[in-house]
CSV table of C-alpha atoms in Angstrom, one decimal:
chain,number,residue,atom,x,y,z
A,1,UNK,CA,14.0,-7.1,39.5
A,2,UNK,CA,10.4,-8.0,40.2
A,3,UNK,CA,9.2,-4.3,39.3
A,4,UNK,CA,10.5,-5.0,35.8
A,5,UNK,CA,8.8,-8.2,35.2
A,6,UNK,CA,5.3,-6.9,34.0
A,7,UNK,CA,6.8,-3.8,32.3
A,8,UNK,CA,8.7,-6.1,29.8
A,9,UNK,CA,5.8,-8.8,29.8
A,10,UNK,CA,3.3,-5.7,28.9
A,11,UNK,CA,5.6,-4.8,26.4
A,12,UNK,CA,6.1,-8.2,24.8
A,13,UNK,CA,2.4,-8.6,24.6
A,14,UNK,CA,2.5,-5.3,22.7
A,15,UNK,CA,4.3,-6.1,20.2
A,16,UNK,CA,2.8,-9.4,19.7
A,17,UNK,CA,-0.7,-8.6,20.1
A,18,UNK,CA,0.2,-6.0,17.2
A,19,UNK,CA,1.8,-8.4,15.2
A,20,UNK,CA,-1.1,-10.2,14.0
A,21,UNK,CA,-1.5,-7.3,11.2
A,22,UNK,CA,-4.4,-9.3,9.4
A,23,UNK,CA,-2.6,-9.8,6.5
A,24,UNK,CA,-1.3,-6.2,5.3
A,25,UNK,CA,2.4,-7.4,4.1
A,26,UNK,CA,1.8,-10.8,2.4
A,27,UNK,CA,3.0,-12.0,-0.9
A,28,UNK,CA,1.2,-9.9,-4.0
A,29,UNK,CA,-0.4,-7.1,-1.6
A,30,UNK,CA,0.9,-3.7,-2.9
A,31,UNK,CA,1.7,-0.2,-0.6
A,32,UNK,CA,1.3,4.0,-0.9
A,33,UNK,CA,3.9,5.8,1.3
A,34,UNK,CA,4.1,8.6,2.3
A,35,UNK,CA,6.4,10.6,4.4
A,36,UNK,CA,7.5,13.4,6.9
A,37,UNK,CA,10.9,14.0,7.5
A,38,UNK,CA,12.4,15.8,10.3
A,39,UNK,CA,16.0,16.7,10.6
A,40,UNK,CA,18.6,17.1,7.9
A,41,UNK,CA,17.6,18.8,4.7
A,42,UNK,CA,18.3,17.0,1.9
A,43,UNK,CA,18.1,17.5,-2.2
A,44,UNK,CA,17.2,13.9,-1.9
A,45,UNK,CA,14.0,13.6,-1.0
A,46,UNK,CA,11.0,11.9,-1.6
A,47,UNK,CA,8.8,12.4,1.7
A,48,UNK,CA,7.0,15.5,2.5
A,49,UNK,CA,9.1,18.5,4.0
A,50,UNK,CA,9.1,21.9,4.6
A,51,UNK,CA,12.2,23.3,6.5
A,52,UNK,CA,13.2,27.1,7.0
A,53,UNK,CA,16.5,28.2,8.1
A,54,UNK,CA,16.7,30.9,10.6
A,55,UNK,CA,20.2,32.0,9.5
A,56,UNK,CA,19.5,33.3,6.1
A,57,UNK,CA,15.4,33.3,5.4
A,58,UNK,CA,16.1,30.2,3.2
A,59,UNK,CA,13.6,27.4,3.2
A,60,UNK,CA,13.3,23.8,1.5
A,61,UNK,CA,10.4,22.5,0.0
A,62,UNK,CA,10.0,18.6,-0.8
A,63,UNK,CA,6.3,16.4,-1.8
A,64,UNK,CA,6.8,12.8,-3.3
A,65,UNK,CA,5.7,9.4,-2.7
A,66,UNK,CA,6.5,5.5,-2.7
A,67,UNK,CA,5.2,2.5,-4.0
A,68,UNK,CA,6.0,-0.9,-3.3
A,69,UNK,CA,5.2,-4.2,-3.9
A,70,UNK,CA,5.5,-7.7,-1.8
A,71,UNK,CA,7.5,-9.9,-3.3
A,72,UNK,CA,7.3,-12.5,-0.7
A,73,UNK,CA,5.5,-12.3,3.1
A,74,UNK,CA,7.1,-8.8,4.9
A,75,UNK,CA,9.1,-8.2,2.1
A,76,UNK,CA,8.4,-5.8,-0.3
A,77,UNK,CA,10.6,-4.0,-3.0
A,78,UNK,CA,9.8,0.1,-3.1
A,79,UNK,CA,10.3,2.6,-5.6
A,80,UNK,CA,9.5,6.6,-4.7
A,81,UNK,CA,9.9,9.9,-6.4
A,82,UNK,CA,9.5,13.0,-5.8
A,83,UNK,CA,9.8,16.7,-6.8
A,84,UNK,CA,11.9,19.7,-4.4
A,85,UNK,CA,12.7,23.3,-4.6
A,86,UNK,CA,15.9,25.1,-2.2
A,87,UNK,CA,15.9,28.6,-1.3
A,88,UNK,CA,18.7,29.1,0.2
A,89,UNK,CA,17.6,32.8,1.1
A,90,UNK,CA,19.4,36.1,0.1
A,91,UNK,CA,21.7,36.6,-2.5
A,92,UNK,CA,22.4,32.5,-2.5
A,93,UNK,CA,21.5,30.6,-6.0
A,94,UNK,CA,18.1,28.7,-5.3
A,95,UNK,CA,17.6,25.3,-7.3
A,96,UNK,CA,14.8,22.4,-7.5
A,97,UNK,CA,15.2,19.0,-7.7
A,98,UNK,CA,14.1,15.9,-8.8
A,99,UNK,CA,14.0,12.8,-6.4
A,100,UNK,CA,14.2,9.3,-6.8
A,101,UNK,CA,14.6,6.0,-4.6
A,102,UNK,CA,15.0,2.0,-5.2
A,103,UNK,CA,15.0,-0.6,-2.3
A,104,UNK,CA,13.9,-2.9,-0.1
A,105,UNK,CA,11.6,-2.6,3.0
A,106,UNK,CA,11.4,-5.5,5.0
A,107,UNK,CA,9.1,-6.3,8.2
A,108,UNK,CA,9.9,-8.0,10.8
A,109,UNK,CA,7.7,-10.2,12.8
A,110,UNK,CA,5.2,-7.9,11.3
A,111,UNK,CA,5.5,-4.6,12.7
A,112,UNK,CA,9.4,-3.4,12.6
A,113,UNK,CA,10.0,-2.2,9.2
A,114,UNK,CA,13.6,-2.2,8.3
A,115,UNK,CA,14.9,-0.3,4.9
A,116,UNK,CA,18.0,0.2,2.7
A,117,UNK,CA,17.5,2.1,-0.5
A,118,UNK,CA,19.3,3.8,-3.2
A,119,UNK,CA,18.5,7.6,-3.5
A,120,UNK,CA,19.1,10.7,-5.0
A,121,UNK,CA,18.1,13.7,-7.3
A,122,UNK,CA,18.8,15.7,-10.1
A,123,UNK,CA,19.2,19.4,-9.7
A,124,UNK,CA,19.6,22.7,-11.4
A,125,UNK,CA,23.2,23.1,-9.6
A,126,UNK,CA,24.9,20.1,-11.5
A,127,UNK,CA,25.8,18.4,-7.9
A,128,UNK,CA,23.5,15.8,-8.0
A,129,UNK,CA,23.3,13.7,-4.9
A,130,UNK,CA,23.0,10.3,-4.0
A,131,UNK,CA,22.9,8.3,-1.0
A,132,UNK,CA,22.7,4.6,0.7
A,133,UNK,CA,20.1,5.4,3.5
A,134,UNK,CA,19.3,2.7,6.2
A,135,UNK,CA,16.0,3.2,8.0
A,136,UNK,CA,14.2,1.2,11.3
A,137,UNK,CA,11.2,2.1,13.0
A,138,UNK,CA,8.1,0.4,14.3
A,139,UNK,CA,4.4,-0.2,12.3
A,140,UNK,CA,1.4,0.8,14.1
A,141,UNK,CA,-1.3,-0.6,12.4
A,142,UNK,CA,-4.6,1.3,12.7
A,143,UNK,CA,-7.1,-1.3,10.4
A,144,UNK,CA,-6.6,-3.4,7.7
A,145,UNK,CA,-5.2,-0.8,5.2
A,146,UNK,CA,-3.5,2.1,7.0
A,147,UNK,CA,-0.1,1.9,9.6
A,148,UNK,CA,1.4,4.6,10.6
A,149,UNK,CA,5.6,3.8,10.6
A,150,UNK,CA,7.9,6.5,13.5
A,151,UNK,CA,11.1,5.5,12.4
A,152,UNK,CA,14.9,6.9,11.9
A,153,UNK,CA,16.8,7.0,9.1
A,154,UNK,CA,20.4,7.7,8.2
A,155,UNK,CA,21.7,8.9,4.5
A,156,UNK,CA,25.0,8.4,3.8
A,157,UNK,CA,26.6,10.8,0.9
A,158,UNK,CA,28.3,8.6,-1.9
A,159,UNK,CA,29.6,12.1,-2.8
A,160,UNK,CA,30.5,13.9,0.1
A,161,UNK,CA,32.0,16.9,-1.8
A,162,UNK,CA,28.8,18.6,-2.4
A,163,UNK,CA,26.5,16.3,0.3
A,164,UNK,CA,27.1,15.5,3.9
A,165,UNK,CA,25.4,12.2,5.1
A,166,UNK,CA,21.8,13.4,7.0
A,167,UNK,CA,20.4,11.9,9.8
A,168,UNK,CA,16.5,12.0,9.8
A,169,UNK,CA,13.2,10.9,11.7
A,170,UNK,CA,10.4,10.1,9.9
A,171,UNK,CA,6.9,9.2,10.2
A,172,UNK,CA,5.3,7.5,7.6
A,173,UNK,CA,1.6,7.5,6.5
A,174,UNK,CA,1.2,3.9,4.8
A,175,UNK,CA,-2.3,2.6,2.9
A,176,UNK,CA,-1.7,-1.1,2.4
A,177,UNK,CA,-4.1,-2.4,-0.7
């Protein structure tokens, strides 16, 4: 039991010592976002992703951004698009897609942002997703205008006859102005 005292104590200082984020998610202040996502393809997207599939020389191609906006301290309100083109390889019909998302981020004490959005696109294919997506992770701020936000982040389908639910991990890139 001893041996695990200063672990959690080191760890607790951590995430303390890293709250004190000088300021970056106060009332009025205004963020960029941008994305990777790892995992589950999705027409839905607006991070940055490229993705190949080795069963059929198809590949997926997604760039977007977000924006959001503090509406009170560690609470900001995000909207994102974003543009995406499906090759699903070989004789399968390829499609692009245009991406969109409305929600909430919300940090707490600081340095855990938690998210639930709205999201979907509109495609070629007439089988336009859309999603509720729930997302955690943890804010690592680097200065006074840039974190960098590891996180995981679950869609689910509100259509699951064309669209599964996708299960991603993300790291975002995040200027805070």
């Amino acid at each position: 039991m001893k041996k695990m005292i200063l672990p959690v104590l080191a760890v607790i200082s951590f995430v303390f010592a890293n709250a004190q984020n000088n300021g970056q998610t106060i009332k009025g202040k205004w963020l960029i976002e941008a994305n990777t996502n790892f995992g589950a393809a999705s027409a839905s997207n607006t991070g940055i992703q490229f993705t190949s599939f080795s069963d059929n020389g198809g590949s997926t191609f997604n760039i977007g951004t977000e924006v959001g906006y503090f509406i009170m301290d560690d609470l900001s309100l995000k909207v994102g698009l974003g543009y995406g083109s499906v090759d699903k390889g070989g004789d399968s019909e390829s499609f692009d897609s245009f991406s969109y998302k409305i929600g909430a981020k919300y940090y707490i004490i600081g340095v855990i942002p938690v998210q639930i959005d709205y999201n979907g696109a509109s495609t070629d294919l007439n089988q336009d997703p859309s999603y509720f997506g729930v997302q955690g992770g943890y804010a690592f701020f680097l200065g006074d205008m840039v974190s960098i936000e590891p996180g995981l982040r679950y869609n689910f389908s509100l259509d699951d006859r064309f669209h599964k639910d996708a299960f991603q991990f993300n790291i975002g890139f995040v200027i805070h102005l």
